[in-house]
Coordinates of N, CA and C in Angstrom, one line a residue:
M1 N 169.4 162.0 205.1 CA 168.6 161.0 204.3 C 167.7 161.8 203.4
L2 N 167.5 161.3 202.2 CA 166.6 161.9 201.2 C 165.2 161.4 201.4
L3 N 164.2 162.4 201.2 CA 162.8 162.1 201.3 C 162.1 162.6 200.0
F4 N 161.3 161.7 199.4 CA 160.5 162.0 198.3 C 159.1 162.5 198.8
V5 N 158.7 163.7 198.5 CA 157.4 164.3 199.0 C 156.6 164.5 197.8
Y6 N 155.3 164.2 197.9 CA 154.4 164.2 196.8 C 153.0 164.9 197.1
G7 N 152.9 165.4 198.3 CA 151.6 165.9 198.7 C 151.8 167.2 199.5
T8 N 151.3 167.2 200.7 CA 151.2 168.4 201.6 C 152.6 168.9 202.1
L9 N 153.6 168.1 201.9 CA 155.0 168.5 202.3 C 155.7 169.2 201.2
K10 N 155.1 169.1 200.0 CA 155.7 169.8 198.8 C 155.7 171.3 199.1
E11 N 156.6 172.0 198.4 CA 156.7 173.5 198.4 C 155.3 174.0 198.1
G12 N 154.8 174.9 199.0 CA 153.4 175.5 198.8 C 152.4 174.7 199.5
G13 N 152.7 173.5 200.0 CA 151.8 172.6 200.7 C 151.6 173.1 202.2
K14 N 150.4 172.7 202.7 CA 150.2 173.3 204.1 C 151.1 172.7 205.2
Y15 N 151.8 171.6 204.9 CA 152.7 171.1 205.9 C 154.2 171.2 205.5
H16 N 154.5 172.0 204.5 CA 155.8 172.2 204.0 C 156.7 172.7 205.1
C17 N 156.1 173.5 206.1 CA 156.9 174.0 207.2 C 157.6 172.9 208.0
Y18 N 157.1 171.7 208.0 CA 157.7 170.6 208.7 C 159.1 170.3 208.2
L19 N 159.4 170.7 207.0 CA 160.7 170.4 206.4 C 161.8 171.4 207.0
G20 N 161.4 172.4 207.7 CA 162.4 173.3 208.4 C 163.6 173.6 207.6
E21 N 164.8 173.0 208.1 CA 166.1 173.3 207.5 C 166.4 172.3 206.5
A22 N 165.5 171.5 206.0 CA 165.8 170.5 204.9 C 166.2 171.2 203.7
A23 N 167.1 170.6 202.9 CA 167.6 171.2 201.7 C 166.8 170.6 200.5
L24 N 166.3 171.4 199.6 CA 165.7 170.9 198.4 C 166.8 170.3 197.5
V25 N 166.7 169.1 197.1 CA 167.6 168.4 196.2 C 167.1 168.4 194.8
A26 N 165.8 168.2 194.6 CA 165.2 168.2 193.3 C 163.8 168.7 193.3
E27 N 163.6 169.8 192.6 CA 162.2 170.4 192.5 C 161.3 169.5 191.7
H28 N 161.8 168.7 190.8 CA 161.0 167.8 189.9 C 161.6 166.4 190.0
A29 N 160.8 165.5 190.5 CA 161.2 164.1 190.7 C 160.0 163.2 190.4
M30 N 160.3 162.0 190.1 CA 159.2 161.1 189.7 C 159.5 159.7 190.4
A31 N 158.4 159.2 191.0 CA 158.5 157.8 191.5 C 157.4 157.0 190.9
K32 N 157.7 155.7 190.8 CA 156.7 154.7 190.2 C 155.6 154.4 191.2
G33 N 154.4 154.5 190.8 CA 153.3 154.1 191.7 C 152.0 154.8 191.3
T34 N 151.0 154.7 192.2 CA 149.7 155.2 192.0 C 149.4 156.2 193.1
L35 N 148.8 157.4 192.7 CA 148.5 158.4 193.7 C 147.0 158.4 193.9
Y36 N 146.6 158.6 195.2 CA 145.2 158.6 195.5 C 144.9 159.8 196.3
D37 N 143.7 160.4 196.2 CA 143.1 161.4 197.0 C 142.4 160.7 198.2
T38 N 142.8 161.0 199.4 CA 142.2 160.4 200.6 C 140.9 160.9 200.9
G39 N 140.5 162.1 200.4 CA 139.3 162.8 200.8 C 139.4 163.5 202.1
M40 N 140.7 163.6 202.6 CA 140.9 164.3 203.8 C 141.9 165.4 203.7
G41 N 142.1 165.9 202.5 CA 143.0 167.0 202.2 C 144.5 166.7 202.0
Y42 N 144.7 165.4 201.8 CA 146.1 165.0 201.5 C 146.1 163.7 200.7
P43 N 147.1 163.4 199.9 CA 147.2 162.2 199.1 C 147.8 161.1 199.8
A44 N 147.7 159.9 199.2 CA 148.5 158.7 199.6 C 148.9 158.0 198.3
M45 N 150.1 157.4 198.4 CA 150.6 156.7 197.2 C 150.8 155.2 197.6
V46 N 150.7 154.4 196.5 CA 151.1 153.0 196.5 C 152.2 152.8 195.5
K47 N 153.3 152.1 195.9 CA 154.3 151.8 194.9 C 153.8 150.7 194.0
A48 N 154.2 150.9 192.7 CA 153.8 150.0 191.7 C 154.8 150.1 190.5
A49 N 154.8 149.1 189.7 CA 155.7 149.1 188.5 C 155.2 150.1 187.4
Q50 N 153.9 150.3 187.4 CA 153.3 151.2 186.4 C 152.9 152.5 187.1
G51 N 152.7 153.5 186.4 CA 152.3 154.8 186.9 C 153.4 155.7 187.3
E52 N 153.2 157.0 187.3 CA 154.2 157.9 187.7 C 153.6 158.9 188.7
I53 N 154.3 159.2 189.8 CA 153.9 160.2 190.7 C 155.0 161.3 190.7
Q54 N 154.5 162.5 190.6 CA 155.4 163.7 190.6 C 155.6 164.2 192.0
G55 N 156.8 164.6 192.3 CA 157.1 165.2 193.6 C 158.4 165.9 193.6
Q56 N 158.9 166.1 194.9 CA 160.2 166.7 195.1 C 161.0 165.9 196.0
V57 N 162.3 166.1 196.0 CA 163.2 165.4 196.9 C 163.9 166.4 197.8
Y58 N 163.9 166.1 199.1 CA 164.6 166.9 200.1 C 165.6 166.1 200.9
D59 N 166.7 166.7 201.3 CA 167.6 166.1 202.2 C 167.2 166.5 203.6
I60 N 166.8 165.5 204.4 CA 166.2 165.8 205.7 C 167.2 165.6 206.8
P61 N 167.4 166.6 207.7 CA 168.3 166.4 208.8 C 167.7 165.5 209.8
E62 N 168.5 164.7 210.5 CA 168.1 163.7 211.4 C 167.0 164.2 212.4
E63 N 167.2 165.4 212.9 CA 166.3 166.0 214.0 C 164.9 166.2 213.5
L64 N 164.7 166.3 212.2 CA 163.3 166.5 211.6 C 162.5 165.3 211.5
W65 N 163.1 164.1 211.4 CA 162.4 162.9 211.1 C 161.3 162.6 212.1
P66 N 161.5 162.7 213.5 CA 160.4 162.4 214.4 C 159.1 163.2 214.1
A67 N 159.2 164.5 213.8 CA 158.0 165.3 213.6 C 157.4 164.8 212.3
I68 N 158.2 164.5 211.3 CA 157.6 164.1 210.0 C 156.9 162.7 210.1
D69 N 157.6 161.8 210.9 CA 157.0 160.5 211.1 C 155.6 160.7 211.8
D70 N 155.5 161.6 212.8 CA 154.3 161.8 213.5 C 153.2 162.4 212.6
L71 N 153.6 163.4 211.7 CA 152.7 163.9 210.8 C 152.1 162.9 209.9
E72 N 153.0 161.9 209.4 CA 152.6 160.9 208.5 C 151.9 159.7 209.2
G73 N 151.7 159.8 210.5 CA 151.0 158.7 211.2 C 151.8 157.4 211.2
Y74 N 153.2 157.6 211.2 CA 154.1 156.4 211.2 C 154.8 156.3 212.5
A75 N 154.6 155.1 213.2 CA 155.3 154.8 214.4 C 155.9 153.4 214.4
A76 N 156.1 152.9 213.2 CA 156.7 151.5 213.1 C 155.7 150.5 213.7
Q77 N 154.4 150.7 213.6 CA 153.4 149.8 214.1 C 152.5 149.4 212.9
A78 N 152.9 148.4 212.2 CA 152.3 148.0 210.9 C 150.7 147.9 211.0
E79 N 150.3 147.4 212.2 CA 148.8 147.2 212.4 C 148.0 148.5 212.4
T80 N 148.7 149.6 212.9 CA 147.9 150.8 213.2 C 148.4 152.0 212.4
D81 N 149.6 152.0 211.8 CA 150.1 153.1 211.1 C 149.3 153.5 209.9
L82 N 149.1 154.8 209.6 CA 148.4 155.3 208.4 C 149.3 155.0 207.2
F83 N 150.6 155.3 207.4 CA 151.6 155.2 206.3 C 152.7 154.4 206.8
D84 N 153.4 153.7 205.8 CA 154.6 153.0 206.0 C 155.8 153.7 205.4
K85 N 156.9 153.7 206.1 CA 158.1 154.4 205.6 C 159.0 153.4 204.9
Q86 N 159.2 153.6 203.6 CA 159.9 152.6 202.8 C 161.0 153.4 202.0
T87 N 161.9 152.6 201.4 CA 162.8 153.2 200.4 C 162.2 152.9 199.0
T88 N 162.6 153.8 198.1 CA 162.1 153.7 196.8 C 163.1 154.4 195.8
E89 N 163.1 154.0 194.6 CA 163.9 154.7 193.6 C 163.1 155.8 193.0
V90 N 163.7 156.9 192.9 CA 163.1 158.1 192.3 C 164.0 158.6 191.2
Y91 N 163.3 159.1 190.2 CA 164.0 159.5 189.0 C 164.1 161.1 189.0
V92 N 165.4 161.5 188.9 CA 165.7 163.0 188.9 C 166.6 163.3 187.7
N93 N 166.2 164.1 186.8 CA 167.0 164.4 185.6 C 167.7 163.2 185.0
G94 N 166.9 162.2 184.8 CA 167.5 161.0 184.1 C 168.3 160.1 185.0
E95 N 168.5 160.4 186.2 CA 169.3 159.6 187.2 C 168.3 159.0 188.2
V96 N 168.8 157.8 188.7 CA 168.0 157.1 189.8 C 168.6 157.5 191.1
V97 N 167.7 157.9 192.1 CA 168.2 158.3 193.4 C 167.3 157.5 194.4
E98 N 167.9 156.9 195.4 CA 167.2 156.2 196.4 C 166.8 157.1 197.5
T99 N 165.5 157.1 197.8 CA 164.9 158.0 198.9 C 164.0 157.2 199.8
I100 N 163.6 157.9 200.9 CA 162.6 157.4 201.7 C 161.3 157.9 201.2
V101 N 160.2 157.2 201.3 CA 158.9 157.7 200.9 C 157.8 157.1 201.9
Y102 N 156.8 157.9 202.1 CA 155.7 157.4 203.0 C 154.6 156.8 202.0
V103 N 154.3 155.6 202.1 CA 153.3 154.9 201.3 C 152.1 154.5 202.2
A104 N 150.9 154.5 201.5 CA 149.7 154.1 202.3 C 149.8 152.8 202.9
N105 N 149.5 152.7 204.2 CA 149.5 151.5 205.0 C 148.0 151.1 205.2
A106 N 147.2 152.1 205.5 CA 145.8 151.9 205.8 C 145.1 152.0 204.4
K107 N 144.5 150.9 204.0 CA 143.9 150.8 202.7 C 142.7 151.8 202.6
G108 N 142.1 152.2 203.7 CA 141.0 153.1 203.7 C 141.4 154.5 203.2
L109 N 142.7 154.7 203.1 CA 143.2 156.0 202.5 C 143.0 156.1 201.0
L110 N 142.8 155.0 200.4 CA 142.8 155.0 198.9 C 141.4 155.2 198.3
K111 N 141.0 156.5 198.3 CA 139.6 156.8 197.9 C 139.5 156.9 196.4
E112 N 140.2 157.9 195.9 CA 140.0 158.2 194.4 C 141.4 158.4 193.8
K113 N 141.6 157.6 192.7 CA 142.8 157.6 192.0 C 143.0 159.0 191.3
V114 N 144.3 159.5 191.5 CA 144.6 160.8 190.8 C 145.4 160.4 189.6
E115 N 144.7 160.4 188.5 CA 145.2 159.9 187.2 C 146.5 160.6 186.8
S116 N 146.6 161.9 187.0 CA 147.7 162.7 186.6 C 149.0 162.4 187.4
G117 N 148.9 161.8 188.6 CA 150.0 161.5 189.4 C 150.6 162.8 190.0
V118 N 149.8 163.9 190.0 CA 150.3 165.2 190.5 C 149.3 165.6 191.6
W119 N 149.8 165.9 192.8 CA 148.9 166.5 193.8 C 149.1 168.0 193.8
D120 N 148.0 168.6 193.4 CA 148.0 170.1 193.3 C 147.8 170.7 194.7
V121 N 148.8 171.2 195.3 CA 148.7 171.7 196.7 C 147.7 172.9 196.8
R122 N 147.6 173.7 195.7 CA 146.6 174.8 195.8 C 145.2 174.3 195.8
V123 N 144.9 173.4 195.0 CA 143.5 172.8 195.0 C 143.2 172.2 196.4
A124 N 144.2 171.5 196.9 CA 144.0 170.8 198.2 C 143.7 171.8 199.3
Q125 N 144.4 172.9 199.3 CA 144.2 174.0 200.3 C 142.8 174.6 200.2
E126 N 142.3 174.7 199.0 CA 141.0 175.3 198.8 C 139.9 174.4 199.3
Q127 N 140.2 173.1 199.3 CA 139.2 172.1 199.7 C 139.1 172.1 201.2
M128 N 140.1 172.6 201.9 CA 140.1 172.5 203.4 C 139.2 173.6 204.0

C-alpha cells in the first residue's frame, strides 16, 4: 500500500527509519490540504480542496504498518487517536495516485499554519 509522508517520516526526518524496507515511489508529491506545525517537533495536515502539501510517496510492506500506526498515534479509536488514517489523492508528475495519509484527528495539534505547505525536516530537528 502507498503512503504519503509530509513530515518526520520524509527522507532526512527523525522517524524516516520507520520506513525500513519501504520503497520510495515518488520523491516529490503533492496532496491537497493545509499543513500545521504542532509545536511538538512534527506537523499535522488537514485535507481540504484548497492548499498544497508537499511530501513523498512510499510503498509500505504490510509488516511495517503496525509500527507506523503506533508512531502516528492511530489505533482506529476516533475518540482518542491523534491522527486518522485516510485515503487521499496525491499528485505525482501530473498523475493522480491514491495513497494512505495520516491526517490530524486531535484538533489541538493544529497550532500554526505552515503557509508554504512544506515541512522542513532540518529545521524541525534543530528545534528538538
